[in-house]
Amino acid sequence: MSRPRVGVLALQGDTREHLAALGEAGAEPMTVRRRAELDAVDALVIPGGESTTMSHLLCDFDLLEPLRARLAEGLPVYGACAGMIMLASEILDAGARGRQALPLRGIDMTVRRNAFGRQVDSFEGDIAFAGINGPVRAVFIRAPWVERVGATVQVLARAADHIVAVRQGAVLATAFHPEMTGDRRIHQLFVDIVNGRR
């Protein structure tokens, strides 16, 4: 599978940037808004955005349970920022009662929403990332962090002593937005995971 079909969940968030990055990393990118589109992809990216809104749109579009099922079957998924929150097995500060972010349970981890602060507290910096040579420029916007990981979860990166990138099997998550830089190494890592190379 040299050019896997990698979908980007296009309900809300920065879809266009991920589509471009995936294309540059050797995938055949496509948007996913419907069940048939989800069924047609080899892998999926859940972009940044607002995790509570995205969770409820998954319900509105009848995608929540099908996505949970495909994750359980081994679908490779990469979640960035809000995508990381949604991939968690447990979400702290999940939102107002009745409008909470709904965990997809793709990675055995506990994630805290907006852990680094509000929009005005957004920042960027270089971090070390396991398996990638040289520093990675990480853009954090209302970013989460990981407070707990299960025994089979690999910690890939930290920032300010907090876990900001993890992998469990074919599921990858970052608290930051690699699509906002010109660096395609994390998208390339994900495409390699989809292709069984890493």
CSV table of C-alpha atoms in Angstrom, one decimal:
chain,number,residue,atom,x,y,z
A,1,MET,CA,0.0,0.0,0.0
A,2,SER,CA,2.3,2.8,-1.2
A,3,ARG,CA,-0.3,5.5,-1.4
A,4,PRO,CA,-2.9,4.7,1.3
A,5,ARG,CA,-6.2,6.5,1.3
A,6,VAL,CA,-6.0,8.6,4.5
A,7,GLY,CA,-9.2,10.5,5.4
A,8,VAL,CA,-9.3,13.7,7.4
A,9,LEU,CA,-12.4,14.1,9.5
A,10,ALA,CA,-14.0,17.2,8.0
A,11,LEU,CA,-16.7,18.1,10.4
A,12,GLN,CA,-14.9,21.1,12.0
A,13,GLY,CA,-11.3,22.1,12.4
A,14,ASP,CA,-8.3,22.7,10.2
A,15,THR,CA,-8.9,20.1,7.5
A,16,ARG,CA,-7.2,21.7,4.5
A,17,GLU,CA,-3.8,21.9,6.2
A,18,HIS,CA,-3.8,18.2,7.0
A,19,LEU,CA,-5.0,17.2,3.5
A,20,ALA,CA,-2.0,19.1,2.1
A,21,ALA,CA,0.5,17.6,4.6
A,22,LEU,CA,-0.8,14.1,3.9
A,23,GLY,CA,-0.4,14.5,0.2
A,24,GLU,CA,3.1,15.7,0.6
A,25,ALA,CA,3.8,12.7,2.9
A,26,GLY,CA,2.8,10.2,0.2
A,27,ALA,CA,-0.8,9.5,1.0
A,28,GLU,CA,-4.0,9.9,-1.1
A,29,PRO,CA,-5.9,12.3,1.1
A,30,MET,CA,-9.7,12.7,1.2
A,31,THR,CA,-12.3,14.3,3.4
A,32,VAL,CA,-14.5,12.2,5.6
A,33,ARG,CA,-18.0,13.5,6.6
A,34,ARG,CA,-20.2,10.4,5.9
A,35,ARG,CA,-20.2,6.7,6.9
A,36,ALA,CA,-19.4,5.6,3.4
A,37,GLU,CA,-16.3,7.8,3.3
A,38,LEU,CA,-15.2,6.5,6.7
A,39,ASP,CA,-15.6,2.9,5.4
A,40,ALA,CA,-13.5,3.7,2.3
A,41,VAL,CA,-10.3,5.0,4.0
A,42,ASP,CA,-7.3,3.0,5.1
A,43,ALA,CA,-6.6,5.5,8.0
A,44,LEU,CA,-8.0,8.7,9.5
A,45,VAL,CA,-6.7,12.0,10.8
A,46,ILE,CA,-8.8,13.8,13.5
A,47,PRO,CA,-7.7,17.5,13.2
A,48,GLY,CA,-7.6,20.3,15.8
A,49,GLY,CA,-10.7,22.2,16.5
A,50,GLU,CA,-13.1,22.2,19.4
A,51,SER,CA,-13.4,18.7,20.9
A,52,THR,CA,-16.9,19.1,22.3
A,53,THR,CA,-18.3,20.4,19.0
A,54,MET,CA,-16.5,17.7,17.0
A,55,SER,CA,-17.8,15.0,19.4
A,56,HIS,CA,-21.4,16.1,19.0
A,57,LEU,CA,-21.0,16.4,15.2
A,58,LEU,CA,-19.8,12.8,15.1
A,59,CYS,CA,-23.1,11.9,16.8
A,60,ASP,CA,-25.2,14.1,14.4
A,61,PHE,CA,-23.5,12.5,11.4
A,62,ASP,CA,-23.9,9.0,12.8
A,63,LEU,CA,-20.2,8.5,12.8
A,64,LEU,CA,-19.4,8.1,16.5
A,65,GLU,CA,-20.1,4.4,16.9
A,66,PRO,CA,-18.8,3.4,13.5
A,67,LEU,CA,-15.5,5.2,14.2
A,68,ARG,CA,-15.2,3.6,17.6
A,69,ALA,CA,-15.8,0.2,15.9
A,70,ARG,CA,-13.1,0.8,13.2
A,71,LEU,CA,-10.7,1.9,15.9
A,72,ALA,CA,-11.4,-1.3,17.8
A,73,GLU,CA,-10.7,-3.2,14.6
A,74,GLY,CA,-7.3,-1.6,14.2
A,75,LEU,CA,-7.9,1.4,11.9
A,76,PRO,CA,-4.8,3.6,12.1
A,77,VAL,CA,-5.8,7.1,13.4
A,78,TYR,CA,-3.8,10.2,14.1
A,79,GLY,CA,-5.3,12.9,16.3
A,80,ALA,CA,-3.9,16.4,16.7
A,81,CYS,CA,-4.9,18.7,19.6
A,82,ALA,CA,-8.7,18.2,19.8
A,83,GLY,CA,-8.0,14.9,18.0
A,84,MET,CA,-5.8,13.8,20.9
A,85,ILE,CA,-8.5,14.7,23.3
A,86,MET,CA,-11.1,12.6,21.4
A,87,LEU,CA,-8.8,9.6,21.1
A,88,ALA,CA,-8.4,9.4,24.9
A,89,SER,CA,-10.0,6.7,27.1
A,90,GLU,CA,-10.7,9.4,29.7
A,91,ILE,CA,-11.1,13.2,29.3
A,92,LEU,CA,-10.6,15.6,32.3
A,93,ASP,CA,-12.5,18.9,32.1
A,94,ALA,CA,-14.6,17.4,29.3
A,95,GLY,CA,-16.9,20.4,29.1
A,96,ALA,CA,-20.2,21.6,30.4
A,97,ARG,CA,-22.7,19.0,31.5
A,98,GLY,CA,-24.7,17.8,28.5
A,99,ARG,CA,-22.2,19.2,26.1
A,100,GLN,CA,-19.1,17.1,26.9
A,101,ALA,CA,-16.4,15.8,24.6
A,102,LEU,CA,-17.0,12.1,24.0
A,103,PRO,CA,-13.9,9.8,24.3
A,104,LEU,CA,-13.3,7.4,21.3
A,105,ARG,CA,-11.1,5.2,23.5
A,106,GLY,CA,-8.5,4.8,20.8
A,107,ILE,CA,-5.5,5.2,23.2
A,108,ASP,CA,-5.4,4.1,26.9
A,109,MET,CA,-4.7,7.6,28.3
A,110,THR,CA,-6.2,10.3,30.4
A,111,VAL,CA,-6.1,13.8,28.7
A,112,ARG,CA,-6.8,17.2,30.2
A,113,ARG,CA,-8.4,19.6,27.9
A,114,ASN,CA,-7.0,23.2,27.5
A,115,ALA,CA,-4.3,22.2,29.9
A,116,PHE,CA,-1.8,24.7,28.7
A,117,GLY,CA,-4.3,27.6,29.0
A,118,ARG,CA,-6.6,29.6,26.9
A,119,GLN,CA,-6.1,31.0,23.4
A,120,VAL,CA,-3.9,33.8,24.7
A,121,ASP,CA,-1.6,31.3,26.3
A,122,SER,CA,-0.8,29.6,22.9
A,123,PHE,CA,2.9,29.1,22.2
A,124,GLU,CA,5.3,27.3,20.0
A,125,GLY,CA,8.8,25.8,20.5
A,126,ASP,CA,11.1,23.0,19.5
A,127,ILE,CA,10.7,19.6,21.1
A,128,ALA,CA,12.5,16.3,20.9
A,129,PHE,CA,10.3,13.6,19.3
A,130,ALA,CA,11.2,9.9,19.6
A,131,GLY,CA,11.9,8.3,16.3
A,132,ILE,CA,12.4,11.6,14.5
A,133,ASN,CA,15.9,13.0,14.0
A,134,GLY,CA,16.3,16.6,15.1
A,135,PRO,CA,13.9,18.9,16.9
A,136,VAL,CA,10.2,19.2,15.9
A,137,ARG,CA,8.6,22.6,15.9
A,138,ALA,CA,5.4,22.3,17.9
A,139,VAL,CA,2.6,24.8,17.8
A,140,PHE,CA,0.3,24.6,20.9
A,141,ILE,CA,-3.1,26.3,20.7
A,142,ARG,CA,-5.4,25.8,23.7
A,143,ALA,CA,-3.5,22.5,23.9
A,144,PRO,CA,-4.2,19.5,26.0
A,145,TRP,CA,-1.7,17.3,27.8
A,146,VAL,CA,-1.6,13.7,28.8
A,147,GLU,CA,-1.8,13.0,32.5
A,148,ARG,CA,-1.8,9.2,32.5
A,149,VAL,CA,-0.8,6.5,29.9
A,150,GLY,CA,-1.5,2.8,30.0
A,151,ALA,CA,1.3,0.2,30.0
A,152,THR,CA,1.2,-0.3,26.2
A,153,VAL,CA,1.3,3.4,25.3
A,154,GLN,CA,4.6,4.8,24.1
A,155,VAL,CA,5.4,8.4,25.1
A,156,LEU,CA,7.0,10.1,22.1
A,157,ALA,CA,7.4,13.7,23.3
A,158,ARG,CA,7.2,16.0,26.3
A,159,ALA,CA,6.9,19.8,26.6
A,160,ALA,CA,7.3,21.6,30.0
A,161,ASP,CA,7.5,18.2,31.6
A,162,HIS,CA,4.1,17.2,30.3
A,163,ILE,CA,3.4,14.4,27.8
A,164,VAL,CA,2.4,15.9,24.4
A,165,ALA,CA,2.7,13.0,22.0
A,166,VAL,CA,1.9,9.3,22.3
A,167,ARG,CA,1.4,6.2,20.3
A,168,GLN,CA,-0.4,2.9,21.0
A,169,GLY,CA,-0.2,0.5,18.1
A,170,ALA,CA,-1.4,2.2,14.9
A,171,VAL,CA,-2.9,5.1,16.8
A,172,LEU,CA,-0.9,8.3,17.1
A,173,ALA,CA,-1.7,11.6,18.9
A,174,THR,CA,-0.1,14.9,19.5
A,175,ALA,CA,-1.2,17.9,21.6
A,176,PHE,CA,0.2,20.3,19.0
A,177,HIS,CA,-0.4,21.1,15.4
A,178,PRO,CA,2.3,19.8,13.0
A,179,GLU,CA,0.2,20.8,10.0
A,180,MET,CA,0.8,24.5,10.8
A,181,THR,CA,4.5,24.2,10.0
A,182,GLY,CA,6.3,23.2,6.8
A,183,ASP,CA,7.7,20.1,8.6
A,184,ARG,CA,6.0,16.9,7.3
A,185,ARG,CA,7.9,14.4,9.4
A,186,ILE,CA,5.0,13.6,11.8
A,187,HIS,CA,2.6,13.1,8.9
A,188,GLN,CA,5.3,11.0,7.2
A,189,LEU,CA,5.5,8.9,10.4
A,190,PHE,CA,1.8,8.4,10.3
A,191,VAL,CA,1.8,7.3,6.7
A,192,ASP,CA,4.6,4.9,7.5
A,193,ILE,CA,2.6,3.5,10.3
A,194,VAL,CA,-0.4,3.0,7.9
A,195,ASN,CA,1.9,1.3,5.5
A,196,GLY,CA,3.3,-1.0,8.2
A,197,ARG,CA,6.9,0.5,8.0
A,198,ARG,CA,7.1,1.8,11.5
